Amino acid sequence: MYYESISKAMLENCMKVVVRKTKQSRNLSIGMFVNHGSKDETIHNNGISHFIEHMAFSHENMNVAAKQMVGDLLDNGARYEAYTGKEMTRCCITSQTSYSNDIIKALSNIVKFRDIPEERIKHERAIILQEADTYFASSKVKTELSERTLWGERSLGLFVIGNQENISRFTKEDIESRFEKYYTPSNTLMVIQGNVDPDEIINKIATEFDFWRNNKVSNPLPMLEVSPSVTGIGNSDRVNLTISFVGPSFRSRKKYAMAILSDILGDGLKSRLFLELREKRELVYSIYSYSLSYGLGGYLAIDLNCQKEKLDECFNVVMEIVKDIQGKGVTSEELERARASRITSTLQIPNDSVRHLNTTGRYALYNKDFFVDNEVFELMSITEEEVREVANEMCDESNMALSAVGTNSESLISLL
Amino acid sequence: MLNSADFGNNQTDFLDTILHAGGMEVLSILSIVSKTATEVSKQTGIPLAKVNYIIKMLEKNDLVFVDSTNSKEDFVENAYKADVNSFSIRLSSKNSDEMEKIKMINYMIDEVQNGMVNAVTDLAPAEFSLVKARIPRSKVKEYILRLRELEAEIDSHQEIEDAPYTFTVALFQN
């Protein structure tokens, strides 16, 4: 019989530990999730969490002991990854299970972050500036641009990478003092996934991280400003338009209905947007929709790429399709197809250990447990009426933001 | 190549923003009372995204300011206000975008003209504002000529029975 189990512990220093025992695994993944990201920044220090990730969690910049330990693990086939998001910073090591002690020791040394050499900061700054240039010139910027347009220059609206001016300005003092203040055990969650004994590994973590103490400082309270607007950048014959609607946060059960609505609208070859704008009207090559939910808020986005002179027509057709769902709802066939697709995707998560670990960590940061069957149950319980309701609640002009790459804001304003 | 500075709508001509449909309406409301973007949107029927965009552009150009910030749980909302000081226009020889400011001054002169014509012909309630402009010496002559044209146009609308009016323009050397 298939079942999942999660063991949880709170250490004396308030660090949380979550162990997911996966009997079939021959590898072990351990992720350290710090509840600190760009949501905790302001426009004046935007980008510092990402800078800290480069300084604290990049192999080349670690202290001597941590660098040696992580280096040895890499020599023995381990995979190491560090990442900064809007809501958290994480580093994750995946290796063969026999290296569990070495992984825990390496992670406990990584957080001994102090007195970083100035030359390393200078070096890393140059790399981050390169990363920023690459990022802002790539299509990856579309998602964060739409979030900036929904939420302004505050918390979730801030770019993870920050801006070039801030990146050029951060000092050793800025980086070290922020790390000391917020990268603390009470702000950290350790997720272990593999064929391990939960009690045994929690004990090892408690021992290795016992030295780590808290500052009596909480994260700054992130405040969300829901201020949907328009942002158009660049100038090209082709425009990438993103139409976004403010939606439910991660904590709301409505996020499931939003996800289903998104899939019916624009996921795959049988979605309404694909069939109408691409197959019937030949207006676009690429069109899709997606939904995202953070702890503070969420949204549904429709993304399309078209000729500039067809922008107005594309926008109107998209809005007609949305209005049709608001008025007439979705068909049972559409709901079942979207539901089945979501369930397939959810069932795939345990087959990808890193994705599984990251999903478990993300849920745990919101004080929730990720279980595949619970997700499937939630998806199974969504009704046609709930999808229509969420479409009516979300998809109106007072919740809509428009962002585009390839045209300016004025041309987007003219769509409204 | 784009950089992060491009993401703030800085490239848009701010004059376009306040002159396109809805721009002056938003500015007029905020010049009377402090309101949130949502309130302005509800009052005017202009889509919220457009109101927010207009307010952001006006704020970047110092035409409106955050009057108060209200927070509830995890959410925050700003209320904005514009006042007569917001319409002060600064021109200097260092300014590389003089044409835009000149267009703005001309627009405001036109607005004053419309207000005065409305007042003397009883077509609509008049709204007056004080315009303070720092004008480069080289432009003074041009503006005086325009003001004379304005005066002549107002006179041309006068009927015999109209009440007398006063039109004053003062230039202070600075």
mmCIF file with all atom_site columns, C-alpha atoms in Angstrom, chain A residues 37-170:
data_model
loop_
_atom_site.group_PDB
_atom_site.id
_atom_site.type_symbol
_atom_site.label_atom_id
_atom_site.label_alt_id
_atom_site.label_comp_id
_atom_site.label_asym_id
_atom_site.label_entity_id
_atom_site.label_seq_id
_atom_site.pdbx_PDB_ins_code
_atom_site.Cartn_x
_atom_site.Cartn_y
_atom_site.Cartn_z
_atom_site.occupancy
_atom_site.B_iso_or_equiv
_atom_site.pdbx_formal_charge
_atom_site.auth_seq_id
_atom_site.auth_comp_id
_atom_site.auth_asym_id
_atom_site.auth_atom_id
_atom_site.pdbx_PDB_model_num
ATOM 1   C CA . GLY A 1 37  ? 13.999 36.668 0.096   1.00 0.00 ? 37  GLY A CA 1
ATOM 2   C CA . SER A 1 38  ? 13.199 39.726 -1.948  1.00 0.00 ? 38  SER A CA 1
ATOM 3   C CA . LYS A 1 39  ? 9.766  40.030 -0.276  1.00 0.00 ? 39  LYS A CA 1
ATOM 4   C CA . ASP A 1 40  ? 11.667 41.166 2.828   1.00 0.00 ? 40  ASP A CA 1
ATOM 5   C CA . GLU A 1 41  ? 13.516 43.933 1.006   1.00 0.00 ? 41  GLU A CA 1
ATOM 6   C CA . THR A 1 42  ? 12.704 47.502 0.080   1.00 0.00 ? 42  THR A CA 1
ATOM 7   C CA . ILE A 1 43  ? 13.375 49.328 -3.163  1.00 0.00 ? 43  ILE A CA 1
ATOM 8   C CA . HIS A 1 44  ? 16.517 50.728 -1.490  1.00 0.00 ? 44  HIS A CA 1
ATOM 9   C CA . ASN A 1 45  ? 18.093 47.367 -0.641  1.00 0.00 ? 45  ASN A CA 1
ATOM 10  C CA . ASN A 1 46  ? 16.411 45.269 -3.328  1.00 0.00 ? 46  ASN A CA 1
ATOM 11  C CA . GLY A 1 47  ? 18.768 42.496 -4.413  1.00 0.00 ? 47  GLY A CA 1
ATOM 12  C CA . ILE A 1 48  ? 20.611 42.040 -1.129  1.00 0.00 ? 48  ILE A CA 1
ATOM 13  C CA . SER A 1 49  ? 19.149 38.573 -0.422  1.00 0.00 ? 49  SER A CA 1
ATOM 14  C CA . HIS A 1 50  ? 20.367 37.394 -3.803  1.00 0.00 ? 50  HIS A CA 1
ATOM 15  C CA . PHE A 1 51  ? 23.779 38.989 -3.170  1.00 0.00 ? 51  PHE A CA 1
ATOM 16  C CA . ILE A 1 52  ? 23.967 37.203 0.195   1.00 0.00 ? 52  ILE A CA 1
ATOM 17  C CA . GLU A 1 53  ? 23.142 33.899 -1.496  1.00 0.00 ? 53  GLU A CA 1
ATOM 18  C CA . HIS A 1 54  ? 26.130 34.410 -3.794  1.00 0.00 ? 54  HIS A CA 1
ATOM 19  C CA . MET A 1 55  ? 28.403 35.257 -0.880  1.00 0.00 ? 55  MET A CA 1
ATOM 20  C CA . ALA A 1 56  ? 27.225 32.672 1.652   1.00 0.00 ? 56  ALA A CA 1
ATOM 21  C CA . PHE A 1 57  ? 26.148 29.733 -0.468  1.00 0.00 ? 57  PHE A CA 1
ATOM 22  C CA . SER A 1 58  ? 28.424 29.881 -3.501  1.00 0.00 ? 58  SER A CA 1
ATOM 23  C CA . HIS A 1 59  ? 31.155 27.258 -3.163  1.00 0.00 ? 59  HIS A CA 1
ATOM 24  C CA . GLU A 1 60  ? 33.993 29.627 -4.049  1.00 0.00 ? 60  GLU A CA 1
ATOM 25  C CA . ASN A 1 61  ? 33.024 32.142 -1.347  1.00 0.00 ? 61  ASN A CA 1
ATOM 26  C CA . MET A 1 62  ? 32.461 29.777 1.597   1.00 0.00 ? 62  MET A CA 1
ATOM 27  C CA . ASN A 1 63  ? 34.742 29.742 4.635   1.00 0.00 ? 63  ASN A CA 1
ATOM 28  C CA . VAL A 1 64  ? 37.703 27.365 4.425   1.00 0.00 ? 64  VAL A CA 1
ATOM 29  C CA . ALA A 1 65  ? 36.073 24.461 6.288   1.00 0.00 ? 65  ALA A CA 1
ATOM 30  C CA . ALA A 1 66  ? 32.752 24.648 4.422   1.00 0.00 ? 66  ALA A CA 1
ATOM 31  C CA . LYS A 1 67  ? 34.492 24.989 1.069   1.00 0.00 ? 67  LYS A CA 1
ATOM 32  C CA . GLN A 1 68  ? 36.596 21.902 1.805   1.00 0.00 ? 68  GLN A CA 1
ATOM 33  C CA . MET A 1 69  ? 33.579 19.844 2.871   1.00 0.00 ? 69  MET A CA 1
ATOM 34  C CA . VAL A 1 70  ? 31.362 20.840 -0.032  1.00 0.00 ? 70  VAL A CA 1
ATOM 35  C CA . GLY A 1 71  ? 34.332 20.331 -2.376  1.00 0.00 ? 71  GLY A CA 1
ATOM 36  C CA . ASP A 1 72  ? 34.830 16.780 -1.060  1.00 0.00 ? 72  ASP A CA 1
ATOM 37  C CA . LEU A 1 73  ? 31.141 16.051 -1.546  1.00 0.00 ? 73  LEU A CA 1
ATOM 38  C CA . LEU A 1 74  ? 31.282 17.359 -5.109  1.00 0.00 ? 74  LEU A CA 1
ATOM 39  C CA . ASP A 1 75  ? 34.304 15.135 -5.737  1.00 0.00 ? 75  ASP A CA 1
ATOM 40  C CA . ASN A 1 76  ? 32.170 12.218 -4.637  1.00 0.00 ? 76  ASN A CA 1
ATOM 41  C CA . GLY A 1 77  ? 29.348 12.971 -7.047  1.00 0.00 ? 77  GLY A CA 1
ATOM 42  C CA . ALA A 1 78  ? 27.129 15.256 -4.971  1.00 0.00 ? 78  ALA A CA 1
ATOM 43  C CA . ARG A 1 79  ? 24.874 17.860 -6.603  1.00 0.00 ? 79  ARG A CA 1
ATOM 44  C CA . TYR A 1 80  ? 24.860 21.279 -5.014  1.00 0.00 ? 80  TYR A CA 1
ATOM 45  C CA . GLU A 1 81  ? 22.391 24.066 -5.757  1.00 0.00 ? 81  GLU A CA 1
ATOM 46  C CA . ALA A 1 82  ? 21.720 27.486 -4.233  1.00 0.00 ? 82  ALA A CA 1
ATOM 47  C CA . TYR A 1 83  ? 18.759 29.688 -5.098  1.00 0.00 ? 83  TYR A CA 1
ATOM 48  C CA . THR A 1 84  ? 17.071 32.917 -4.053  1.00 0.00 ? 84  THR A CA 1
ATOM 49  C CA . GLY A 1 85  ? 13.367 33.489 -4.579  1.00 0.00 ? 85  GLY A CA 1
ATOM 50  C CA . LYS A 1 86  ? 10.850 36.084 -3.568  1.00 0.00 ? 86  LYS A CA 1
ATOM 51  C CA . GLU A 1 87  ? 9.995  34.269 -0.373  1.00 0.00 ? 87  GLU A CA 1
ATOM 52  C CA . MET A 1 88  ? 13.047 32.230 0.575   1.00 0.00 ? 88  MET A CA 1
ATOM 53  C CA . THR A 1 89  ? 16.689 31.428 0.024   1.00 0.00 ? 89  THR A CA 1
ATOM 54  C CA . ARG A 1 90  ? 17.752 27.807 -0.141  1.00 0.00 ? 90  ARG A CA 1
ATOM 55  C CA . CYS A 1 91  ? 20.742 25.602 -0.684  1.00 0.00 ? 91  CYS A CA 1
ATOM 56  C CA . CYS A 1 92  ? 20.402 21.940 -1.363  1.00 0.00 ? 92  CYS A CA 1
ATOM 57  C CA . ILE A 1 93  ? 22.816 19.025 -1.498  1.00 0.00 ? 93  ILE A CA 1
ATOM 58  C CA . THR A 1 94  ? 21.917 15.697 -3.055  1.00 0.00 ? 94  THR A CA 1
ATOM 59  C CA . SER A 1 95  ? 24.267 12.764 -2.637  1.00 0.00 ? 95  SER A CA 1
ATOM 60  C CA . GLN A 1 96  ? 24.363 9.076  -1.969  1.00 0.00 ? 96  GLN A CA 1
ATOM 61  C CA . THR A 1 97  ? 22.780 8.232  1.365   1.00 0.00 ? 97  THR A CA 1
ATOM 62  C CA . SER A 1 98  ? 26.095 7.121  2.893   1.00 0.00 ? 98  SER A CA 1
ATOM 63  C CA . TYR A 1 99  ? 27.265 10.763 2.876   1.00 0.00 ? 99  TYR A CA 1
ATOM 64  C CA . SER A 1 100 ? 24.504 12.010 5.180   1.00 0.00 ? 100 SER A CA 1
ATOM 65  C CA . ASN A 1 101 ? 26.908 12.988 7.992   1.00 0.00 ? 101 ASN A CA 1
ATOM 66  C CA . ASP A 1 102 ? 29.146 14.883 5.586   1.00 0.00 ? 102 ASP A CA 1
ATOM 67  C CA . ILE A 1 103 ? 26.198 16.806 4.117   1.00 0.00 ? 103 ILE A CA 1
ATOM 68  C CA . ILE A 1 104 ? 24.963 17.874 7.561   1.00 0.00 ? 104 ILE A CA 1
ATOM 69  C CA . LYS A 1 105 ? 28.471 18.922 8.647   1.00 0.00 ? 105 LYS A CA 1
ATOM 70  C CA . ALA A 1 106 ? 28.959 20.893 5.427   1.00 0.00 ? 106 ALA A CA 1
ATOM 71  C CA . LEU A 1 107 ? 25.658 22.743 5.841   1.00 0.00 ? 107 LEU A CA 1
ATOM 72  C CA . SER A 1 108 ? 26.407 23.560 9.476   1.00 0.00 ? 108 SER A CA 1
ATOM 73  C CA . ASN A 1 109 ? 29.728 25.080 8.390   1.00 0.00 ? 109 ASN A CA 1
ATOM 74  C CA . ILE A 1 110 ? 28.175 27.075 5.555   1.00 0.00 ? 110 ILE A CA 1
ATOM 75  C CA . VAL A 1 111 ? 26.133 29.115 8.041   1.00 0.00 ? 111 VAL A CA 1
ATOM 76  C CA . LYS A 1 112 ? 29.341 30.111 9.890   1.00 0.00 ? 112 LYS A CA 1
ATOM 77  C CA . PHE A 1 113 ? 29.433 33.133 7.639   1.00 0.00 ? 113 PHE A CA 1
ATOM 78  C CA . ARG A 1 114 ? 31.589 35.985 8.823   1.00 0.00 ? 114 ARG A CA 1
ATOM 79  C CA . ASP A 1 115 ? 34.440 38.287 7.862   1.00 0.00 ? 115 ASP A CA 1
ATOM 80  C CA . ILE A 1 116 ? 34.203 37.834 4.137   1.00 0.00 ? 116 ILE A CA 1
ATOM 81  C CA . PRO A 1 117 ? 37.214 39.170 2.222   1.00 0.00 ? 117 PRO A CA 1
ATOM 82  C CA . GLU A 1 118 ? 36.592 42.421 0.330   1.00 0.00 ? 118 GLU A CA 1
ATOM 83  C CA . GLU A 1 119 ? 38.128 40.997 -2.835  1.00 0.00 ? 119 GLU A CA 1
ATOM 84  C CA . ARG A 1 120 ? 35.546 38.203 -2.874  1.00 0.00 ? 120 ARG A CA 1
ATOM 85  C CA . ILE A 1 121 ? 32.731 40.770 -2.660  1.00 0.00 ? 121 ILE A CA 1
ATOM 86  C CA . LYS A 1 122 ? 34.258 42.736 -5.530  1.00 0.00 ? 122 LYS A CA 1
ATOM 87  C CA . HIS A 1 123 ? 34.586 39.573 -7.593  1.00 0.00 ? 123 HIS A CA 1
ATOM 88  C CA . GLU A 1 124 ? 31.045 38.398 -6.867  1.00 0.00 ? 124 GLU A CA 1
ATOM 89  C CA . ARG A 1 125 ? 29.612 41.859 -7.549  1.00 0.00 ? 125 ARG A CA 1
ATOM 90  C CA . ALA A 1 126 ? 31.039 41.713 -11.077 1.00 0.00 ? 126 ALA A CA 1
ATOM 91  C CA . ILE A 1 127 ? 29.436 38.302 -11.610 1.00 0.00 ? 127 ILE A CA 1
ATOM 92  C CA . ILE A 1 128 ? 26.056 39.427 -10.257 1.00 0.00 ? 128 ILE A CA 1
ATOM 93  C CA . LEU A 1 129 ? 26.108 42.478 -12.508 1.00 0.00 ? 129 LEU A CA 1
ATOM 94  C CA . GLN A 1 130 ? 26.729 40.133 -15.426 1.00 0.00 ? 130 GLN A CA 1
ATOM 95  C CA . GLU A 1 131 ? 23.838 37.997 -14.229 1.00 0.00 ? 131 GLU A CA 1
ATOM 96  C CA . ALA A 1 132 ? 21.580 41.072 -14.001 1.00 0.00 ? 132 ALA A CA 1
ATOM 97  C CA . ASP A 1 133 ? 22.451 42.171 -17.539 1.00 0.00 ? 133 ASP A CA 1
ATOM 98  C CA . THR A 1 134 ? 21.761 38.669 -18.814 1.00 0.00 ? 134 THR A CA 1
ATOM 99  C CA . TYR A 1 135 ? 18.515 38.469 -16.879 1.00 0.00 ? 135 TYR A CA 1
ATOM 100 C CA . PHE A 1 136 ? 17.098 41.794 -17.991 1.00 0.00 ? 136 PHE A CA 1
ATOM 101 C CA . ALA A 1 137 ? 17.955 40.974 -21.624 1.00 0.00 ? 137 ALA A CA 1
ATOM 102 C CA . SER A 1 138 ? 16.255 37.583 -21.492 1.00 0.00 ? 138 SER A CA 1
ATOM 103 C CA . SER A 1 139 ? 12.652 36.488 -21.786 1.00 0.00 ? 139 SER A CA 1
ATOM 104 C CA . LYS A 1 140 ? 12.812 35.318 -18.165 1.00 0.00 ? 140 LYS A CA 1
ATOM 105 C CA . VAL A 1 141 ? 12.125 38.877 -17.147 1.00 0.00 ? 141 VAL A CA 1
ATOM 106 C CA . LYS A 1 142 ? 8.497  38.544 -18.323 1.00 0.00 ? 142 LYS A CA 1
ATOM 107 C CA . THR A 1 143 ? 7.244  36.831 -15.181 1.00 0.00 ? 143 THR A CA 1
ATOM 108 C CA . GLU A 1 144 ? 8.815  39.269 -12.759 1.00 0.00 ? 144 GLU A CA 1
ATOM 109 C CA . LEU A 1 145 ? 7.771  42.187 -14.941 1.00 0.00 ? 145 LEU A CA 1
ATOM 110 C CA . SER A 1 146 ? 4.145  41.096 -14.620 1.00 0.00 ? 146 SER A CA 1
ATOM 111 C CA . GLU A 1 147 ? 4.590  40.757 -10.841 1.00 0.00 ? 147 GLU A CA 1
ATOM 112 C CA . ARG A 1 148 ? 6.101  44.258 -10.667 1.00 0.00 ? 148 ARG A CA 1
ATOM 113 C CA . THR A 1 149 ? 3.077  45.506 -12.608 1.00 0.00 ? 149 THR A CA 1
ATOM 114 C CA . LEU A 1 150 ? 0.679  43.799 -10.194 1.00 0.00 ? 150 LEU A CA 1
ATOM 115 C CA . TRP A 1 151 ? 2.345  44.694 -6.921  1.00 0.00 ? 151 TRP A CA 1
ATOM 116 C CA . GLY A 1 152 ? 4.510  47.739 -7.521  1.00 0.00 ? 152 GLY A CA 1
ATOM 117 C CA . GLU A 1 153 ? 7.896  48.396 -5.963  1.00 0.00 ? 153 GLU A CA 1
ATOM 118 C CA . ARG A 1 154 ? 7.238  46.575 -2.731  1.00 0.00 ? 154 ARG A CA 1
ATOM 119 C CA . SER A 1 155 ? 7.657  42.978 -1.396  1.00 0.00 ? 155 SER A CA 1
ATOM 120 C CA . LEU A 1 156 ? 6.436  40.564 -4.111  1.00 0.00 ? 156 LEU A CA 1
ATOM 121 C CA . GLY A 1 157 ? 6.723  43.289 -6.736  1.00 0.00 ? 157 GLY A CA 1
ATOM 122 C CA . LEU A 1 158 ? 10.505 43.554 -6.313  1.00 0.00 ? 158 LEU A CA 1
ATOM 123 C CA . PHE A 1 159 ? 12.875 41.767 -8.682  1.00 0.00 ? 159 PHE A CA 1
ATOM 124 C CA . VAL A 1 160 ? 14.816 38.976 -6.945  1.00 0.00 ? 160 VAL A CA 1
ATOM 125 C CA . ILE A 1 161 ? 18.044 40.058 -8.591  1.00 0.00 ? 161 ILE A CA 1
ATOM 126 C CA . GLY A 1 162 ? 17.525 43.682 -7.546  1.00 0.00 ? 162 GLY A CA 1
ATOM 127 C CA . ASN A 1 163 ? 18.782 46.530 -9.658  1.00 0.00 ? 163 ASN A CA 1
ATOM 128 C CA . GLN A 1 164 ? 22.216 47.438 -10.936 1.00 0.00 ? 164 GLN A CA 1
ATOM 129 C CA . GLU A 1 165 ? 22.475 50.511 -8.736  1.00 0.00 ? 165 GLU A CA 1
ATOM 130 C CA . ASN A 1 166 ? 21.864 48.570 -5.518  1.00 0.00 ? 166 ASN A CA 1
ATOM 131 C CA . ILE A 1 167 ? 24.129 45.696 -6.598  1.00 0.00 ? 167 ILE A CA 1
ATOM 132 C CA . SER A 1 168 ? 26.938 48.193 -7.175  1.00 0.00 ? 168 SER A CA 1
ATOM 133 C CA . ARG A 1 169 ? 26.437 49.741 -3.743  1.00 0.00 ? 169 ARG A CA 1
ATOM 134 C CA . PHE A 1 170 ? 26.126 46.843 -1.231  1.00 0.00 ? 170 PHE A CA 1
#
